[in-house]
Coordinates of C-alpha atoms in Angstrom, one line a residue:
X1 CA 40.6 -25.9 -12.7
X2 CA 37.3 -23.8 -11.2
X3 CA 37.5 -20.2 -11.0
X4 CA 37.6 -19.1 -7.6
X5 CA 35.7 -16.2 -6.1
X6 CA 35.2 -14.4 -3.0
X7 CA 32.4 -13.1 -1.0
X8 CA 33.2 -11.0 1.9
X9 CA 30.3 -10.2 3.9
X10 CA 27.4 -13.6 5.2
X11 CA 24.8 -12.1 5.3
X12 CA 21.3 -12.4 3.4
X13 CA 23.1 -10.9 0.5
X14 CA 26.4 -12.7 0.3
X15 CA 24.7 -16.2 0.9
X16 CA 23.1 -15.5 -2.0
X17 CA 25.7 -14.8 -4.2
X18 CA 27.6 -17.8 -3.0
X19 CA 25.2 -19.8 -3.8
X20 CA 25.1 -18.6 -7.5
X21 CA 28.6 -18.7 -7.8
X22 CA 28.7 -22.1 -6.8
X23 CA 25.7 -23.1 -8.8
X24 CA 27.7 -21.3 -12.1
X25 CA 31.1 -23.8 -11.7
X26 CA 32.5 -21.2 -8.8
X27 CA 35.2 -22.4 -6.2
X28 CA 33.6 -20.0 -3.4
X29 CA 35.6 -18.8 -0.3
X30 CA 32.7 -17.3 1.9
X31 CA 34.5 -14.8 4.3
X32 CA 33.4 -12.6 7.2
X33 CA 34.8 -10.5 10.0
X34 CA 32.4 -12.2 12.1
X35 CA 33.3 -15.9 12.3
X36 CA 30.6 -17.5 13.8
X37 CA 28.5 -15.7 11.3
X38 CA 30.2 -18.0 8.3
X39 CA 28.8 -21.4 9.8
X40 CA 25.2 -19.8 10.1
X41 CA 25.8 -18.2 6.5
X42 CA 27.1 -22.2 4.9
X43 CA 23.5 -23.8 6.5
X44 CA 21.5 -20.9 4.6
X45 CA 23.6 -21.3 1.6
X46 CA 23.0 -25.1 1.9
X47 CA 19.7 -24.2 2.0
X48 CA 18.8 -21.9 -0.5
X49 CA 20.7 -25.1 -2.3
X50 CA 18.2 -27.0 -1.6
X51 CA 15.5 -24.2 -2.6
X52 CA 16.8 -24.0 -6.2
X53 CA 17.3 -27.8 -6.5
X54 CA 13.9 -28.8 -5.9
X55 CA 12.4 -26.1 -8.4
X56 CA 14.7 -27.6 -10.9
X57 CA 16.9 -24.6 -10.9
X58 CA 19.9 -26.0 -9.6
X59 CA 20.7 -26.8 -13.6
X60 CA 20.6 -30.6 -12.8
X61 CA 23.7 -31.0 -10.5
X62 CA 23.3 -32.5 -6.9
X63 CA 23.0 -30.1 -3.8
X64 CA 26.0 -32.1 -2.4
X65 CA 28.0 -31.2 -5.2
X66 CA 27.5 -27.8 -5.7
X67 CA 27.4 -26.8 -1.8
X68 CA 31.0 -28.7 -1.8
X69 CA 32.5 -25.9 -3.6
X70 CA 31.9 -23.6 -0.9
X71 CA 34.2 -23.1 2.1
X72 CA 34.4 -20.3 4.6
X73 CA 37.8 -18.2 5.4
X74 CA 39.1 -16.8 8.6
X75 CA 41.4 -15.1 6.7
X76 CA 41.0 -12.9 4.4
X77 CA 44.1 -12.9 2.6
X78 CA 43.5 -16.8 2.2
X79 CA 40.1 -15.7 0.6
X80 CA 41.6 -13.8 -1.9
X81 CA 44.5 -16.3 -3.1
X82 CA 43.6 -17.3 -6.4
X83 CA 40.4 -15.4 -6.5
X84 CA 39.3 -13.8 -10.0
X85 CA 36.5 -11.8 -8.6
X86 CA 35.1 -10.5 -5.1
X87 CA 31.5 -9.6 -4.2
X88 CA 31.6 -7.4 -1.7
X89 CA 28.5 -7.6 0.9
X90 CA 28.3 -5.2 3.6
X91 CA 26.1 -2.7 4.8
X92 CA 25.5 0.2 2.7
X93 CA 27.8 2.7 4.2
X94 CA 30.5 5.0 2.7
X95 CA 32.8 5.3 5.7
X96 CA 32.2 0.8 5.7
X97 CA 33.0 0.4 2.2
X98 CA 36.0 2.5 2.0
X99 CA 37.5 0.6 4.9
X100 CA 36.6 -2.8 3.4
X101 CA 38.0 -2.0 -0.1
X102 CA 41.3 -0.5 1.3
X103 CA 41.5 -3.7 3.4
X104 CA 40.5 -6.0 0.4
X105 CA 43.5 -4.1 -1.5
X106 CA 45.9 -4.5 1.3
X107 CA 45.1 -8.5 1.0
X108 CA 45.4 -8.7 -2.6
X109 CA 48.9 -7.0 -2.7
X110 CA 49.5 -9.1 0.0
X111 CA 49.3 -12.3 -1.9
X112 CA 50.3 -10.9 -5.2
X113 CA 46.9 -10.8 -7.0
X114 CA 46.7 -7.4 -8.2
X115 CA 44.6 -8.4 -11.0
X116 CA 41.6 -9.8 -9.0
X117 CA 38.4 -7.2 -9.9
X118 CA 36.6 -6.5 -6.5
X119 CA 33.0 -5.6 -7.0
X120 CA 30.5 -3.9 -4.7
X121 CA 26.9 -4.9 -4.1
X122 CA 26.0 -1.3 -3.0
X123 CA 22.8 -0.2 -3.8
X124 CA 23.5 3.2 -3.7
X125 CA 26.5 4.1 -3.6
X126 CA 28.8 5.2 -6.7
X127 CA 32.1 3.2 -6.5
X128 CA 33.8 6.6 -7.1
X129 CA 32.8 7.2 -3.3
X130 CA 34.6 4.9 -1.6
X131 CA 37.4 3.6 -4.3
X132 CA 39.7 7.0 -5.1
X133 CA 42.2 6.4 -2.6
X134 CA 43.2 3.2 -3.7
X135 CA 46.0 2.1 -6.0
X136 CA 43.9 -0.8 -7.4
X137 CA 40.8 1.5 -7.5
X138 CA 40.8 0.7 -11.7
X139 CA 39.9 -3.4 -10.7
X140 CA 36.8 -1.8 -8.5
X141 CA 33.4 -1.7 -9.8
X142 CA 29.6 -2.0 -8.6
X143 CA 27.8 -5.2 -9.3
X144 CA 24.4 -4.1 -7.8
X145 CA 21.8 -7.6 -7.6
X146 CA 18.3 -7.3 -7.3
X147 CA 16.6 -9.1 -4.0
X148 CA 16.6 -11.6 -3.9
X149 CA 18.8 -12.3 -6.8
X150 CA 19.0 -16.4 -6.7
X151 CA 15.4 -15.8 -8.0
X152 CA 15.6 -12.0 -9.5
X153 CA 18.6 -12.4 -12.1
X154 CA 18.9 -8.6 -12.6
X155 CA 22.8 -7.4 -12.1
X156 CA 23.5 -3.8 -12.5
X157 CA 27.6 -3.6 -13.5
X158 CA 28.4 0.4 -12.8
X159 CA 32.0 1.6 -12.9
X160 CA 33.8 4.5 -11.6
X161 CA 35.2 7.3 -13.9
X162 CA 38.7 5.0 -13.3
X163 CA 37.2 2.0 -13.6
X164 CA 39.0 -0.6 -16.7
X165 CA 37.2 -1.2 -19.5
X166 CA 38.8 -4.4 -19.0
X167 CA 37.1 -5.0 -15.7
X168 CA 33.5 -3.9 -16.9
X169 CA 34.1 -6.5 -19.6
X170 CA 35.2 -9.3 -17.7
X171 CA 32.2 -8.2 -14.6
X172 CA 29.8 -8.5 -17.6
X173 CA 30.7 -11.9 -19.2
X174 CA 31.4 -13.6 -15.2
X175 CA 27.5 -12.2 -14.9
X176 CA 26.5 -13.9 -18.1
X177 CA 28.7 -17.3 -16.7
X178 CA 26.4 -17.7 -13.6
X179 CA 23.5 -17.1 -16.4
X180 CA 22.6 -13.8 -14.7
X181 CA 21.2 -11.2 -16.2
X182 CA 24.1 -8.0 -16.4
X183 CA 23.0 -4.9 -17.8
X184 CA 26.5 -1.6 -18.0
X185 CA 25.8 1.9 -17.2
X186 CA 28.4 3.7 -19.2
X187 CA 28.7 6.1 -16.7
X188 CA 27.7 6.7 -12.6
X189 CA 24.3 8.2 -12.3
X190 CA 22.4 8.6 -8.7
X191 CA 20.2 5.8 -8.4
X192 CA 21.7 3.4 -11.3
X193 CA 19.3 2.5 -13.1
X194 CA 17.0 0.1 -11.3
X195 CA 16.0 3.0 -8.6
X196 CA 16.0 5.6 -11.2
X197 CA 13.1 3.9 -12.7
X198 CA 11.3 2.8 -9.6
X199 CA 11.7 6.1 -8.3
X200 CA 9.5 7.9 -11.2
X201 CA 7.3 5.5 -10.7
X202 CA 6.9 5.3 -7.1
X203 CA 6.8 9.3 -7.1
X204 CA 4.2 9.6 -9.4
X205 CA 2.2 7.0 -7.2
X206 CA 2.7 8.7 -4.3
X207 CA 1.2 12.4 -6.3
X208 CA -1.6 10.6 -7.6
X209 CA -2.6 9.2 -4.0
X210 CA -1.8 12.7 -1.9
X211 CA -3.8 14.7 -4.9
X212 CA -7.1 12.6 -4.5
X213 CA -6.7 11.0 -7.5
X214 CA -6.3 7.3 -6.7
X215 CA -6.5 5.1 -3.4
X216 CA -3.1 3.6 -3.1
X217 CA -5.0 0.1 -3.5
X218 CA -5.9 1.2 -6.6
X219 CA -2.5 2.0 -7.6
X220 CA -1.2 -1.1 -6.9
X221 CA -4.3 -3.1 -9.1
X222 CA -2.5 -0.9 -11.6
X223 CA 1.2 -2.2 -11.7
X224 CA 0.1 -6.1 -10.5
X225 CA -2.8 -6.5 -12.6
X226 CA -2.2 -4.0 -15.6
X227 CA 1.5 -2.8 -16.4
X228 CA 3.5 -5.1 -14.2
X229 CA 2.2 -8.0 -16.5
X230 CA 3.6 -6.9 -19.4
X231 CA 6.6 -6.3 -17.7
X232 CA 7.2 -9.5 -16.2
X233 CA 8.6 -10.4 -20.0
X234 CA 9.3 -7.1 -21.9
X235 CA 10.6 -3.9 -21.1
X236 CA 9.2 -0.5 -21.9
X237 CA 10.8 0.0 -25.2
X238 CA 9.9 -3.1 -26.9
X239 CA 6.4 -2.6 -25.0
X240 CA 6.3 0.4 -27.1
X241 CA 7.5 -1.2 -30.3
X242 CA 4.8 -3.7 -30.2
X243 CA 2.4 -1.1 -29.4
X244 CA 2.2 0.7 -32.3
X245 CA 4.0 -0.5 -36.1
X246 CA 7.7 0.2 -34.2
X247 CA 9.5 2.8 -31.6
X248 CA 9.0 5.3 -34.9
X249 CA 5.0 4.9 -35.2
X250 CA 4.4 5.0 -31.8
X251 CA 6.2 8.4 -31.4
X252 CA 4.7 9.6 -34.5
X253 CA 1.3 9.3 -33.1
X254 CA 1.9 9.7 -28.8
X255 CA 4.8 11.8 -28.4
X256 CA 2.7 14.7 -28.3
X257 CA 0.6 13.3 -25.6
X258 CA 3.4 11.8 -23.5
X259 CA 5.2 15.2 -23.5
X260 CA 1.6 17.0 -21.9
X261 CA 1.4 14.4 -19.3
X262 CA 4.8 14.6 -18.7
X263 CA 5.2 18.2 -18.0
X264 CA 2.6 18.2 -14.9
X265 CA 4.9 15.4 -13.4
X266 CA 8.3 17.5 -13.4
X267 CA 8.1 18.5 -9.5
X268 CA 9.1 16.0 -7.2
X269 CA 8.0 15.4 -3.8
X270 CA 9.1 14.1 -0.5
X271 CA 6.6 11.6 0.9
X272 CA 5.8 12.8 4.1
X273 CA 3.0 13.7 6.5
X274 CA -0.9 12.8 5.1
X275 CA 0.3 11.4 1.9
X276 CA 2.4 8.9 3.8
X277 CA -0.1 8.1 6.5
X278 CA -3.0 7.2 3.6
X279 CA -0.7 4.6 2.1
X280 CA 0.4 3.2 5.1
X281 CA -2.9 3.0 6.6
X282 CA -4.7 1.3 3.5
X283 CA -0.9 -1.1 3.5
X284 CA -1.4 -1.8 7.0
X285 CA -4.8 -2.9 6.3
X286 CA -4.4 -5.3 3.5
X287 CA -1.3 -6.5 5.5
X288 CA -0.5 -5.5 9.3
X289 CA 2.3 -5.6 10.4
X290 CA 2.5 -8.7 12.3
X291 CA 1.7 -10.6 9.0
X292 CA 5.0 -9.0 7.4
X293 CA 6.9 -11.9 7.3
X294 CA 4.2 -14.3 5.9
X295 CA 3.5 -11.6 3.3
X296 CA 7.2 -11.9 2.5
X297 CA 7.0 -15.5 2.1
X298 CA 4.5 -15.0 0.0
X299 CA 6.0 -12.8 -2.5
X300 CA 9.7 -14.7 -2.1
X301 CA 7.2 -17.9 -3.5
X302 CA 6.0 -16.1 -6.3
X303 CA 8.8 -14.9 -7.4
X304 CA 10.5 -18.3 -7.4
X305 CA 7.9 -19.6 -9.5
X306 CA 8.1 -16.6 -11.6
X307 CA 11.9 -17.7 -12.0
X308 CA 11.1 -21.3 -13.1
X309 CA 8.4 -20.2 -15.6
X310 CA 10.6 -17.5 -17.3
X311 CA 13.3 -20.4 -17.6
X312 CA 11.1 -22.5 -19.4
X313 CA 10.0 -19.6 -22.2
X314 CA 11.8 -19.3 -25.5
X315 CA 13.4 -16.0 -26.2

């Protein structure tokens, strides 16, 4: 028998997920509160399908087959029969997702499946925000993908303070079924820990472009052509191991240097006013604004054949 899941919410995100889930062996029950919004959401699914199939990442089964395990629910109790897990898919806002998980409790009672773990796909938000009224708030727990995650395999698993170590567990190895890539913050933390690390990043950017330092074209030569290479395939630790003899030479001999550099980066700024305008103005240039959607085609291409060459690289 297939696991069943349920995704409650059609749009860009949840059409995404089902997609995976049915890709990883996943009976999918596709549910919105907007019906006519399902049948557009099964042709996109169908279609990003087709996407993954003919970059060979559809893990050699048919589109037929796979899209066969997905159905969409007018009802969301019928959804949730027999589900094991629920990605949750709608817009991120608090008032929203407190509604949507009281309602997603009151149909799991309903049809006795109190065990079912309902996961978020907030950005943003901390499930503590929008879970402590419920009595199943311990099955709750944020499964934040990055977009768009049938070709970024990036998952971060948060839970609450009352989340189940049980749950986290279980969120982690269903992750790991649909071979995507989970990584567990022990605790809630503003940002997770995707943002958290953009953010310094993107901050520091910004400085270095309002002080004079940098054009923000430059700044971007930095991360495409210099850092984000690296980072395509390792992360900053191990990027750090290999750049010295280990983590332990590497502090030995930069520490002192990272901790000066560091200290004139403590203050954060908003971005606002001139320092906003020059980036915008130099991003409007390179791309206006009525070429947005090619140049969004364009990256959505190149990071599907990112996907397919990081599939075919050994460990």
């Amino acid at each position: 028998i297939m696991p069943k899941c349920c995704i409650v919410g059609s749009g860009v995100i949840g059409r995404c997920w089902a997609a995976l889930f049915a890709r990883g062996g996943y009976d999918v029950a596709l549910y919105d509160v907007k019906e006519e919004q399902v049948t557009t959401a099964l042709l996109a699914v169908r279609v990003n399908l087709q996407d993954l199939h003919a970059r060979d990442l559809l893990w050699g089964q048919a589109v037929d087959d796979v899209f066969a395990r997905v159905a969409g629910e007018q009802k969301l109790e019928e959804a949730l029969s027999g589900a094991a897990y629920v990605q949750e898919c709608v817009p991120d806002v608090v008032e929203l997702k407190r509604t949507v998980f009281a309602n997603l409790e009151r149909a799991a009672v309903t049809v006795g499946n109190n065990d079912v773990i309902l996961a978020s796909s907030t950005s943003t938000i901390v499930a503590s925000l929008f879970t402590e009224h419920l009595k199943l708030r311990g099955r709750c727990i944020v499964a934040h993908p990055i977009n768009p995650p049938h070709f970024i395999p990036l998952v971060e698993v948060v839970p609450s303070p009352w989340t189940e170590e049980a749950v986290v567990v279980e969120t982690r190895r269903i992750m790991n079924s649909i071979r995507q890539k989970p990584v567990v913050l022990r605790r809630e933390v503003d940002g997770f820990l995707v943002n958290r690390l953009q953010y310094a990043l993107l901050q520091e950017a910004y400085k270095l472009v309002e002080d004079g330092v940098c054009t923000p074209e430059d700044v971007d030569t930095a991360v495409s052509d210099g850092l984000g290479l690296r980072w395509s395939f390792m992360g900053p630790f191990e990027t750090i191991h290999m750049n010295a003899m280990g983590v332990r030479d590497y502090c030995e001999r930069y520490a002192d240097g990272i901790f000066r550099v560091c200290q004139s980066q403590s203050e954060p700024r908003k971005m606002q006013g001139e320092g906003v305008k020059a980036i915008a103005e130099a991003m409007e240039k390179r791309i206006p604004l009525d070429k947005w959607q090619d140049r969004v085609n364009w990256r959505n291409e190149r990071l599907a054949e990112l996907a397919v060459h990081k599939t075919k690289q050994p460990e």
